[in-house]
Amino acid sequence: MTDVGPSNDKTKATGTVCSRMNVLADARELAAEGPVCDACLGRAFADRSHGLTNAERGRSLRIAAALADDDPYESTDPAECWVCEGLCDEFDAWAERCAEAVDGVEFDTYQVGTRTPPLLDENERLLREAAGLDPDAGEAFNSEFNREVGKRIGPRTDTTVDFGRPDVQFTLDIDADAVEVDVHSAFVYGRYRKLERDIPQTEWPCNACDGSGYVGSQSCEKCGGTGYLYEDSVEELTAPIVRDVMDGTDATFHGAGREDVDARMLGTGRPFVIEVFEPRRRRVDTRRLTGDIDAFAEGRVEVDNLGLATYDAVERVKGLDASKRYRAEVAFGEPIDEDDFAAAVAALNGATVEQYTPQRVDHRRANLTRTREVYEATGELVDPRHATVEIHGAGGLYIKELVSGDEGRTNPSLAGLLGVDAEVTALDVVGVYGEDESFEDEAYFREESTGDDDTDEPEAEATGDGADAADD
């Protein structure tokens, strides 16, 4: 057998030398294209020898070429560079401008982007073309500018780079000589209890005046000129406080479903996230914030489990499969027997219910039949014509129709099983639970809540834990 080992080693060595010589040859070609600073020279070879800045890489190539050619070493002042026109000497200046632009803004993470002038991009192309290199060889200018300015911002602001969803986005517009700052939203998670009826979850614009308060030149009679059908909402009693404490420009309320306007939300409370736009403060005391909201709401709404949340918490609150527990006061059209009532409630316990779109919501819901599960049903007959029932059901189960039957659209129903008219006269939601997992997952919090020591989701009292993303 022929031993080819030495030949392979020699071939590898020869290839390495050739490769090294090609790099130096290319560097000489680039440097010969007029004054080119170390960073612009090194940037064309950015894919080689990691751990160096482009300026270090370019300087090393000049030194290596000078040694190989036995020529004097000469550096190039970045201010004389025709490629970047001195920009590679301005990393510190731009970083300082970024830090000044966010003076007074609390943030922990940031990211940097650069709008490169078309002329500079063209200079980069011409440099590589003249040396016979690929137009995309090495690294683009904006990539280096992002990195070099970015790594100088952190020490100046005591923050870190985040390439996902940072608190602050800096955009360096070189042509406009401007630093643009986008302060991303902050998020606060919690649960609210609505202690009074006839309060919607979010603002409810008047449909007679389209929220303007006027019909023609006259004040709208339906809303009294306010533009809203209800004086208060859960959103208006909570979001403005969070916005003011975080010194933001605006705020939006995101809820895990919503209860009917005439229903109270008690018990566990309903999960929500308040998004604050352009906040100047992020490190807020959620315990104090809880007290501020409760004091402002004056007993109409209260909150707990407040915690600083991540951007992803909004999607989680709005999209997590969930169930609800209700307590309803029911009135019957005629007296019923206690045994018949008990049998009807037992029939609903664990039942699979088919509900065609209820008449009260068919103007905003698609007309179709939905199948929902009743996890648990209990009840107590107060007198022959009145009862209290408690239902724990899957998300999207319409409780009022489960009681009334909705003229045969819901089957089975309490009214249908009893053979009498039945109507919900008062409805409370007393539990909202994640179906398969808790809403209060630490992965969706920026830090532990300071508002309450116990941020665990209340356990459901029956099989099929879980809140709904449709109207209750």
Tab-separated table of C-alpha atoms in Angstrom:
chain	number	residue	atom	x	y	z
A	1	MET	CA	0.000	0.000	0.000
A	2	THR	CA	1.302	3.420	-0.930
A	3	ASP	CA	1.671	5.859	1.983
A	4	VAL	CA	0.098	9.137	0.843
A	5	GLY	CA	0.233	10.865	4.227
A	6	PRO	CA	3.270	13.094	3.609
A	7	SER	CA	1.923	14.187	0.221
A	8	ASN	CA	-1.405	15.209	1.814
A	9	ASP	CA	0.393	17.210	4.500
A	10	LYS	CA	2.472	18.946	1.880
A	11	THR	CA	-0.627	19.697	-0.191
A	12	LYS	CA	-2.387	21.163	2.847
A	13	ALA	CA	0.621	23.272	3.710
A	14	THR	CA	0.876	24.527	0.154
A	15	GLY	CA	-2.828	25.366	0.106
A	16	THR	CA	-2.533	27.268	3.371
A	17	VAL	CA	0.383	29.321	2.081
A	18	CYS	CA	-1.472	30.051	-1.176
A	19	SER	CA	-4.567	31.063	0.722
A	20	ARG	CA	-2.525	33.340	2.967
A	21	MET	CA	-0.763	34.872	-0.010
A	22	ASN	CA	-4.117	35.418	-1.776
A	23	VAL	CA	-5.457	37.301	1.244
A	24	LEU	CA	-2.405	39.552	1.315
A	25	ALA	CA	-2.627	40.048	-2.430
A	26	ASP	CA	-6.268	41.025	-2.135
A	27	ALA	CA	-5.448	43.358	0.754
A	28	ARG	CA	-2.757	45.043	-1.333
A	29	GLU	CA	-5.255	45.498	-4.181
A	30	LEU	CA	-7.805	47.097	-1.843
A	31	ALA	CA	-5.262	49.356	-0.151
A	32	ALA	CA	-4.027	50.507	-3.547
A	33	GLU	CA	-7.470	51.930	-4.412
A	34	GLY	CA	-6.733	55.214	-2.666
A	35	PRO	CA	-6.873	56.029	1.031
A	36	VAL	CA	-8.822	53.207	2.719
A	37	CYS	CA	-9.039	53.103	6.512
A	38	ASP	CA	-8.255	49.977	8.507
A	39	ALA	CA	-11.942	49.235	9.229
A	40	CYS	CA	-12.975	49.436	5.569
A	41	LEU	CA	-9.991	47.304	4.563
A	42	GLY	CA	-10.648	44.693	7.236
A	43	ARG	CA	-14.374	44.607	6.557
A	44	ALA	CA	-13.757	42.911	3.196
A	45	PHE	CA	-12.180	40.010	5.128
A	46	ALA	CA	-14.657	39.919	8.028
A	47	ASP	CA	-15.251	36.199	7.548
A	48	ARG	CA	-11.632	35.465	8.501
A	49	SER	CA	-10.024	35.201	11.931
A	50	HIS	CA	-12.931	35.797	14.293
A	51	GLY	CA	-12.374	37.720	17.510
A	52	LEU	CA	-10.962	40.796	15.789
A	53	THR	CA	-12.621	44.074	14.978
A	54	ASN	CA	-12.502	45.046	11.323
A	55	ALA	CA	-10.079	47.841	12.200
A	56	GLU	CA	-7.775	45.320	13.906
A	57	ARG	CA	-8.130	42.969	10.963
A	58	GLY	CA	-7.266	45.716	8.464
A	59	ARG	CA	-4.295	46.924	10.518
A	60	SER	CA	-2.993	43.362	10.775
A	61	LEU	CA	-3.202	42.916	7.016
A	62	ARG	CA	-1.268	46.134	6.422
A	63	ILE	CA	1.441	45.036	8.856
A	64	ALA	CA	1.627	41.544	7.323
A	65	ALA	CA	1.874	42.983	3.810
A	66	ALA	CA	4.534	45.487	4.909
A	67	LEU	CA	6.563	42.690	6.522
A	68	ALA	CA	6.192	40.414	3.494
A	69	ASP	CA	7.211	43.183	1.085
A	70	ASP	CA	9.785	44.714	3.429
A	71	ASP	CA	8.029	48.052	2.984
A	72	PRO	CA	7.435	50.795	5.565
A	73	TYR	CA	4.170	50.430	7.446
A	74	GLU	CA	1.720	53.234	6.692
A	75	SER	CA	-1.708	53.669	8.270
A	76	THR	CA	-4.642	55.674	6.849
A	77	ASP	CA	-6.551	58.269	8.836
A	78	PRO	CA	-10.288	57.341	8.723
A	79	ALA	CA	-11.076	60.977	7.962
A	80	GLU	CA	-9.261	60.530	4.621
A	81	CYS	CA	-10.999	57.238	3.723
A	82	TRP	CA	-12.990	57.596	0.506
A	83	VAL	CA	-15.141	54.552	1.303
A	84	CYS	CA	-16.667	55.467	4.692
A	85	GLU	CA	-15.723	59.176	4.565
A	86	GLY	CA	-14.630	59.095	8.191
A	87	LEU	CA	-17.686	57.339	9.626
A	88	CYS	CA	-15.602	54.476	11.002
A	89	ASP	CA	-14.031	56.984	13.367
A	90	GLU	CA	-17.423	58.094	14.719
A	91	PHE	CA	-18.609	55.002	16.595
A	92	ASP	CA	-18.135	56.663	19.980
A	93	ALA	CA	-19.834	59.881	18.897
A	94	TRP	CA	-22.927	58.067	17.633
A	95	ALA	CA	-23.079	55.933	20.790
A	96	GLU	CA	-22.954	59.079	22.895
A	97	ARG	CA	-25.802	60.597	20.872
A	98	CYS	CA	-27.865	57.455	21.433
A	99	ALA	CA	-27.280	57.626	25.182
A	100	GLU	CA	-28.279	61.294	25.234
A	101	ALA	CA	-31.432	60.530	23.213
A	102	VAL	CA	-32.745	58.207	25.940
A	103	ASP	CA	-31.729	60.299	28.922
A	104	GLY	CA	-34.497	59.889	31.500
A	105	VAL	CA	-35.898	56.716	29.887
A	106	GLU	CA	-35.759	53.486	31.913
A	107	PHE	CA	-34.838	50.440	29.830
A	108	ASP	CA	-32.855	47.235	30.162
A	109	THR	CA	-32.297	46.113	26.576
A	110	TYR	CA	-31.711	47.727	23.203
A	111	GLN	CA	-30.898	47.087	19.564
A	112	VAL	CA	-29.236	49.227	16.895
A	113	GLY	CA	-30.036	49.570	13.204
A	114	THR	CA	-28.400	51.784	10.572
A	115	ARG	CA	-29.699	53.439	7.410
A	116	THR	CA	-26.654	53.470	5.171
A	117	PRO	CA	-26.334	56.251	2.550
A	118	PRO	CA	-26.622	54.865	-0.997
A	119	LEU	CA	-23.282	56.514	-1.878
A	120	LEU	CA	-21.484	54.544	0.839
A	121	ASP	CA	-23.007	51.282	-0.399
A	122	GLU	CA	-21.784	52.203	-3.872
A	123	ASN	CA	-18.290	52.951	-2.532
A	124	GLU	CA	-18.208	49.505	-0.913
A	125	ARG	CA	-19.151	47.888	-4.217
A	126	LEU	CA	-16.581	49.861	-6.200
A	127	LEU	CA	-13.784	48.999	-3.744
A	128	ARG	CA	-14.417	45.260	-3.999
A	129	GLU	CA	-14.950	45.408	-7.739
A	130	ALA	CA	-11.621	47.163	-8.291
A	131	ALA	CA	-9.820	44.444	-6.345
A	132	GLY	CA	-11.644	41.666	-8.177
A	133	LEU	CA	-13.533	40.566	-5.075
A	134	ASP	CA	-17.137	39.459	-4.789
A	135	PRO	CA	-19.393	42.505	-4.174
A	136	ASP	CA	-20.672	40.803	-1.003
A	137	ALA	CA	-17.251	39.768	0.284
A	138	GLY	CA	-16.778	40.168	4.019
A	139	GLU	CA	-19.345	42.223	5.880
A	140	ALA	CA	-21.701	45.045	4.990
A	141	PHE	CA	-20.977	48.492	6.414
A	142	ASN	CA	-24.276	48.768	8.284
A	143	SER	CA	-23.610	45.472	10.050
A	144	GLU	CA	-20.309	46.775	11.407
A	145	PHE	CA	-21.799	50.155	12.291
A	146	ASN	CA	-24.644	48.475	14.209
A	147	ARG	CA	-22.214	46.317	16.165
A	148	GLU	CA	-19.545	48.906	16.911
A	149	VAL	CA	-21.981	51.621	17.978
A	150	GLY	CA	-24.143	49.076	19.767
A	151	LYS	CA	-21.397	47.681	21.975
A	152	ARG	CA	-20.554	51.232	23.069
A	153	ILE	CA	-24.118	52.071	24.118
A	154	GLY	CA	-24.334	49.372	26.795
A	155	PRO	CA	-21.589	50.735	29.092
A	156	ARG	CA	-22.991	54.247	28.731
A	157	THR	CA	-26.533	53.232	29.738
A	158	ASP	CA	-25.940	50.136	31.884
A	159	THR	CA	-28.068	48.056	29.509
A	160	THR	CA	-27.579	45.039	27.236
A	161	VAL	CA	-28.193	44.215	23.580
A	162	ASP	CA	-31.268	42.121	22.758
A	163	PHE	CA	-31.732	40.888	19.184
A	164	GLY	CA	-35.277	39.709	19.903
A	165	ARG	CA	-37.689	42.222	21.359
A	166	PRO	CA	-35.632	44.991	23.024
A	167	ASP	CA	-37.033	47.777	25.180
A	168	VAL	CA	-35.492	50.401	22.898
A	169	GLN	CA	-34.663	50.390	19.191
A	170	PHE	CA	-32.088	52.902	17.945
A	171	THR	CA	-32.025	53.711	14.236
A	172	LEU	CA	-28.987	55.628	13.026
A	173	ASP	CA	-29.917	57.672	9.952
A	174	ILE	CA	-26.539	58.707	8.602
A	175	ASP	CA	-27.795	60.811	5.681
A	176	ALA	CA	-30.116	62.764	7.991
A	177	ASP	CA	-27.438	62.862	10.715
A	178	ALA	CA	-30.100	61.780	13.205
A	179	VAL	CA	-30.715	59.176	15.899
A	180	GLU	CA	-34.254	57.827	15.897
A	181	VAL	CA	-35.481	56.169	19.077
A	182	ASP	CA	-38.392	53.745	19.267
A	183	VAL	CA	-39.305	53.019	22.888
A	184	HIS	CA	-41.179	49.729	22.763
A	185	SER	CA	-44.235	49.050	24.877
A	186	ALA	CA	-44.173	47.849	28.464
A	187	PHE	CA	-46.683	45.282	29.736
A	188	VAL	CA	-48.382	44.673	33.065
A	189	TYR	CA	-50.231	41.407	33.721
A	190	GLY	CA	-52.910	40.950	36.342
A	191	ARG	CA	-56.412	39.742	37.172
A	192	TYR	CA	-59.382	42.035	37.647
A	193	ARG	CA	-62.627	41.645	39.511
A	194	LYS	CA	-65.598	43.708	38.350
A	195	LEU	CA	-67.706	44.256	41.444
A	196	GLU	CA	-70.596	46.165	39.843
A	197	ARG	CA	-72.855	45.331	36.913
A	198	ASP	CA	-73.291	47.395	33.760
A	199	ILE	CA	-69.598	48.097	33.313
A	200	PRO	CA	-68.125	46.907	29.990
A	201	GLN	CA	-64.572	45.597	29.863
A	202	THR	CA	-63.424	48.178	27.305
A	203	GLU	CA	-64.710	51.532	26.105
A	204	TRP	CA	-68.070	51.180	24.322
A	205	PRO	CA	-68.549	53.940	21.712
A	206	CYS	CA	-72.107	55.060	21.064
A	207	ASN	CA	-73.474	53.523	17.871
A	208	ALA	CA	-75.847	56.438	17.288
A	209	CYS	CA	-73.108	59.049	16.914
A	210	ASP	CA	-70.129	56.752	16.159
A	211	GLY	CA	-68.480	57.910	19.357
A	212	SER	CA	-68.407	61.594	18.385
A	213	GLY	CA	-71.043	62.752	20.869
A	214	TYR	CA	-72.922	64.567	18.114
A	215	VAL	CA	-75.596	63.753	15.585
A	216	GLY	CA	-75.209	66.465	13.026
A	217	SER	CA	-74.761	69.673	14.994
A	218	GLN	CA	-76.793	68.419	17.955
A	219	SER	CA	-75.585	66.613	21.058
A	220	CYS	CA	-76.343	62.885	20.817
A	221	GLU	CA	-79.395	62.016	22.886
A	222	LYS	CA	-78.520	58.331	23.251
A	223	CYS	CA	-75.163	58.895	24.980
A	224	GLY	CA	-75.806	62.371	26.364
A	225	GLY	CA	-73.017	63.786	24.225
A	226	THR	CA	-70.286	61.673	25.842
A	227	GLY	CA	-69.701	59.485	22.793
A	228	TYR	CA	-69.920	56.361	24.991
A	229	LEU	CA	-72.830	54.150	26.032
A	230	TYR	CA	-71.374	53.534	29.497
A	231	GLU	CA	-69.735	56.018	31.822
A	232	ASP	CA	-67.007	53.614	32.969
A	233	SER	CA	-65.218	50.496	31.751
A	234	VAL	CA	-62.679	48.156	33.294
A	235	GLU	CA	-60.176	49.590	30.823
A	236	GLU	CA	-60.848	53.196	31.834
A	237	LEU	CA	-60.603	52.325	35.523
A	238	THR	CA	-57.220	50.586	35.173
A	239	ALA	CA	-55.227	51.450	32.040
A	240	PRO	CA	-54.874	55.231	32.619
A	241	ILE	CA	-53.335	54.607	36.038
A	242	VAL	CA	-50.754	52.191	34.628
A	243	ARG	CA	-50.028	54.607	31.783
A	244	ASP	CA	-49.454	57.504	34.189
A	245	VAL	CA	-47.273	55.505	36.590
A	246	MET	CA	-45.117	54.306	33.689
A	247	ASP	CA	-45.149	57.778	32.144
A	248	GLY	CA	-46.349	56.460	28.788
A	249	THR	CA	-48.151	58.180	25.934
A	250	ASP	CA	-51.137	55.804	25.801
A	251	ALA	CA	-52.319	52.399	26.995
A	252	THR	CA	-54.416	49.509	25.682
A	253	PHE	CA	-56.278	46.839	27.640
A	254	HIS	CA	-56.068	43.176	26.531
A	255	GLY	CA	-58.406	40.733	28.298
A	256	ALA	CA	-58.723	36.942	28.384
A	257	GLY	CA	-62.202	37.024	26.927
A	258	ARG	CA	-64.869	39.266	28.407
A	259	GLU	CA	-67.962	38.879	30.541
A	260	ASP	CA	-71.318	40.357	29.556
A	261	VAL	CA	-71.802	43.993	30.528
A	262	ASP	CA	-74.505	43.045	33.023
A	263	ALA	CA	-72.401	40.286	34.619
A	264	ARG	CA	-69.990	40.729	37.501
A	265	MET	CA	-66.490	39.216	37.467
A	266	LEU	CA	-65.744	37.858	40.940
A	267	GLY	CA	-63.736	35.033	42.495
A	268	THR	CA	-60.433	34.382	40.750
A	269	GLY	CA	-60.704	37.493	38.605
A	270	ARG	CA	-60.095	37.572	34.852
A	271	PRO	CA	-56.542	37.680	33.407
A	272	PHE	CA	-55.568	40.813	31.517
A	273	VAL	CA	-52.525	42.641	30.167
A	274	ILE	CA	-52.236	46.414	29.944
A	275	GLU	CA	-49.864	47.587	27.223
A	276	VAL	CA	-48.248	50.982	27.821
A	277	PHE	CA	-46.878	52.796	24.773
A	278	GLU	CA	-43.529	54.629	24.889
A	279	PRO	CA	-43.034	54.319	28.657
A	280	ARG	CA	-40.318	56.369	30.311
A	281	ARG	CA	-40.531	54.183	33.407
A	282	ARG	CA	-40.479	50.366	33.473
A	283	ARG	CA	-39.231	49.485	36.936
A	284	VAL	CA	-42.445	50.167	38.834
A	285	ASP	CA	-43.614	48.829	42.184
A	286	THR	CA	-46.574	46.605	41.277
A	287	ARG	CA	-47.726	46.449	44.909
A	288	ARG	CA	-48.128	50.212	44.954
A	289	LEU	CA	-49.650	50.132	41.463
A	290	THR	CA	-52.303	47.690	42.738
A	291	GLY	CA	-53.252	50.133	45.468
A	292	ASP	CA	-53.357	53.060	43.042
A	293	ILE	CA	-55.743	51.249	40.704
A	294	ASP	CA	-58.026	50.039	43.496
A	295	ALA	CA	-58.201	53.535	44.984
A	296	PHE	CA	-59.025	55.106	41.619
A	297	ALA	CA	-61.739	52.514	40.836
A	298	GLU	CA	-63.476	53.193	44.176
A	299	GLY	CA	-64.898	49.723	44.663
A	300	ARG	CA	-66.188	49.230	41.119
A	301	VAL	CA	-63.123	47.239	40.011
A	302	GLU	CA	-60.167	45.757	41.878
A	303	VAL	CA	-56.995	44.053	40.667
A	304	ASP	CA	-54.406	41.623	42.003
A	305	ASN	CA	-51.519	39.397	40.874
A	306	LEU	CA	-49.962	42.361	39.068
A	307	GLY	CA	-46.582	41.653	37.513
A	308	LEU	CA	-44.341	43.166	34.839
A	309	ALA	CA	-44.866	41.005	31.779
A	310	THR	CA	-43.263	40.310	28.415
A	311	TYR	CA	-44.503	41.192	24.954
A	312	ASP	CA	-45.645	37.580	24.466
A	313	ALA	CA	-48.007	37.832	27.447
A	314	VAL	CA	-50.581	39.626	25.276
A	315	GLU	CA	-50.895	36.719	22.852
A	316	ARG	CA	-50.975	34.260	25.744
A	317	VAL	CA	-53.797	36.057	27.554
A	318	LYS	CA	-55.851	36.427	24.390
A	319	GLY	CA	-55.149	32.974	22.976
A	320	LEU	CA	-54.793	30.488	25.846
A	321	ASP	CA	-57.634	27.929	25.929
A	322	ALA	CA	-59.596	28.473	29.096
A	323	SER	CA	-62.798	27.663	30.957
A	324	LYS	CA	-65.068	29.607	33.293
A	325	ARG	CA	-67.224	29.024	36.320
A	326	TYR	CA	-70.520	30.916	36.583
A	327	ARG	CA	-73.118	31.532	39.246
A	328	ALA	CA	-76.551	32.463	37.914
A	329	GLU	CA	-79.811	33.474	39.531
A	330	VAL	CA	-82.681	31.949	37.571
A	331	ALA	CA	-86.398	32.775	37.392
A	332	PHE	CA	-88.907	30.199	36.071
A	333	GLY	CA	-92.109	30.927	34.148
A	334	GLU	CA	-94.130	28.663	36.478
A	335	PRO	CA	-93.524	26.755	39.710
A	336	ILE	CA	-91.323	23.672	39.471
A	337	ASP	CA	-90.861	20.635	41.659
A	338	GLU	CA	-87.629	20.276	43.665
A	339	ASP	CA	-87.029	16.741	42.427
A	340	ASP	CA	-87.562	17.801	38.804
A	341	PHE	CA	-85.089	20.645	39.314
A	342	ALA	CA	-82.474	18.307	40.806
A	343	ALA	CA	-82.901	15.871	37.920
A	344	ALA	CA	-82.514	18.631	35.314
A	345	VAL	CA	-79.349	19.948	36.933
A	346	ALA	CA	-77.957	16.407	37.133
A	347	ALA	CA	-78.649	15.976	33.410
A	348	LEU	CA	-76.561	19.064	32.649
A	349	ASN	CA	-73.668	17.869	34.812
A	350	GLY	CA	-71.023	16.579	32.356
A	351	ALA	CA	-73.314	17.144	29.364
A	352	THR	CA	-72.190	17.860	25.808
A	353	VAL	CA	-74.175	20.874	24.617
A	354	GLU	CA	-74.949	21.987	21.078
A	355	GLN	CA	-75.530	25.700	20.710
A	356	TYR	CA	-76.582	27.443	17.534
A	357	THR	CA	-75.435	31.071	17.506
A	358	PRO	CA	-77.557	32.864	20.153
A	359	GLN	CA	-80.039	35.423	18.936
A	360	ARG	CA	-78.518	38.133	21.150
A	361	VAL	CA	-75.124	37.893	19.403
A	362	ASP	CA	-76.009	36.739	15.886
A	363	HIS	CA	-75.326	40.254	14.554
A	364	ARG	CA	-71.618	39.812	15.373
A	365	ARG	CA	-71.096	36.023	15.375
A	366	ALA	CA	-71.190	33.583	12.455
A	367	ASN	CA	-74.338	31.476	12.363
A	368	LEU	CA	-73.245	27.946	13.136
A	369	THR	CA	-73.679	25.201	15.710
A	370	ARG	CA	-70.986	24.987	18.392
A	371	THR	CA	-70.380	21.988	20.634
A	372	ARG	CA	-69.290	22.755	24.188
A	373	GLU	CA	-68.794	20.738	27.367
A	374	VAL	CA	-70.352	21.316	30.778
A	375	TYR	CA	-67.717	20.148	33.268
A	376	GLU	CA	-69.879	20.531	36.343
A	377	ALA	CA	-73.397	21.733	37.186
A	378	THR	CA	-74.924	22.243	40.624
A	379	GLY	CA	-77.968	24.135	41.816
A	380	GLU	CA	-80.257	25.077	44.675
A	381	LEU	CA	-83.966	25.763	44.425
A	382	VAL	CA	-84.671	28.927	46.428
A	383	ASP	CA	-88.446	28.702	45.985
A	384	PRO	CA	-90.677	27.075	43.354
A	385	ARG	CA	-90.019	29.908	40.891
A	386	HIS	CA	-86.398	30.834	41.666
A	387	ALA	CA	-83.081	29.002	41.820
A	388	THR	CA	-79.331	29.527	41.900
A	389	VAL	CA	-77.196	27.399	39.584
A	390	GLU	CA	-73.434	27.130	39.261
A	391	ILE	CA	-71.885	25.969	36.006
A	392	HIS	CA	-68.258	25.228	35.147
A	393	GLY	CA	-67.926	24.924	31.384
A	394	ALA	CA	-65.567	25.029	28.455
A	395	GLY	CA	-64.655	28.309	26.821
A	396	GLY	CA	-67.340	29.669	24.520
A	397	LEU	CA	-70.262	28.081	26.402
A	398	TYR	CA	-73.166	30.550	26.456
A	399	ILE	CA	-74.591	30.292	29.971
A	400	LYS	CA	-77.707	32.420	29.535
A	401	GLU	CA	-78.770	30.213	26.646
A	402	LEU	CA	-77.856	27.045	28.559
A	403	VAL	CA	-80.520	28.147	31.022
A	404	SER	CA	-83.161	29.566	28.658
A	405	GLY	CA	-82.717	27.235	25.675
A	406	ASP	CA	-82.850	30.282	23.353
A	407	GLU	CA	-86.047	29.045	21.699
A	408	GLY	CA	-84.542	25.639	20.970
A	409	ARG	CA	-81.153	26.863	19.720
A	410	THR	CA	-79.352	25.339	22.733
A	411	ASN	CA	-79.790	21.663	23.554
A	412	PRO	CA	-79.932	20.411	26.246
A	413	SER	CA	-80.928	23.385	28.383
A	414	LEU	CA	-82.354	23.840	31.850
A	415	ALA	CA	-85.600	25.221	30.431
A	416	GLY	CA	-85.909	22.360	27.946
A	417	LEU	CA	-85.279	19.680	30.577
A	418	LEU	CA	-87.892	21.216	32.907
A	419	GLY	CA	-90.402	22.061	30.177
A	420	VAL	CA	-90.852	25.620	31.485
A	421	ASP	CA	-89.516	29.039	30.597
A	422	ALA	CA	-86.304	29.916	32.437
A	423	GLU	CA	-84.315	33.133	32.430
A	424	VAL	CA	-81.054	34.279	34.003
A	425	THR	CA	-81.833	37.361	36.098
A	426	ALA	CA	-78.306	37.896	37.430
A	427	LEU	CA	-75.001	36.379	36.300
A	428	ASP	CA	-71.602	36.298	37.955
A	429	VAL	CA	-68.397	34.829	36.584
A	430	VAL	CA	-66.589	33.393	39.611
A	431	GLY	CA	-63.628	31.590	38.037
A	432	VAL	CA	-61.376	31.817	34.992
A	433	TYR	CA	-58.838	29.002	34.559
A	434	GLY	CA	-56.340	27.909	31.929
A	435	GLU	CA	-57.554	24.657	30.373
A	436	ASP	CA	-54.207	22.863	30.146
A	437	GLU	CA	-51.797	25.267	31.830
A	438	SER	CA	-51.798	28.278	34.098
A	439	PHE	CA	-52.014	31.833	32.814
A	440	GLU	CA	-49.413	32.742	35.447
A	441	ASP	CA	-46.372	31.141	33.794
A	442	GLU	CA	-43.110	32.724	34.976
A	443	ALA	CA	-41.757	32.594	31.423
A	444	TYR	CA	-44.102	35.477	30.579
A	445	PHE	CA	-42.961	37.750	33.400
A	446	ARG	CA	-40.002	40.116	33.263
A	447	GLU	CA	-39.568	39.723	36.978
A	448	GLU	CA	-41.501	38.400	39.951
A	449	SER	CA	-44.568	40.404	40.848
A	450	THR	CA	-44.122	42.723	43.799
A	451	GLY	CA	-47.848	43.133	44.212
A	452	ASP	CA	-48.644	39.735	45.731
A	453	ASP	CA	-46.559	36.882	47.039
A	454	ASP	CA	-49.022	34.359	45.595
A	455	THR	CA	-49.201	34.665	41.810
A	456	ASP	CA	-50.319	31.097	41.192
A	457	GLU	CA	-53.476	30.620	39.204
A	458	PRO	CA	-56.429	29.520	41.347
A	459	GLU	CA	-57.239	25.866	40.821
A	460	ALA	CA	-60.505	24.988	39.141
A	461	GLU	CA	-62.944	23.169	41.348
A	462	ALA	CA	-63.820	20.537	38.778
A	463	THR	CA	-62.337	18.601	35.867
A	464	GLY	CA	-61.528	20.673	32.766
A	465	ASP	CA	-59.736	23.617	34.293
A	466	GLY	CA	-59.706	26.583	32.254
A	467	ALA	CA	-61.201	31.100	30.519
A	468	ASP	CA	-62.844	31.810	27.304
A	469	ALA	CA	-62.033	34.005	24.403
A	470	ALA	CA	-65.660	34.739	23.513
A	471	ASP	CA	-68.382	36.688	25.321
A	472	ASP	CA	-69.684	34.965	28.436
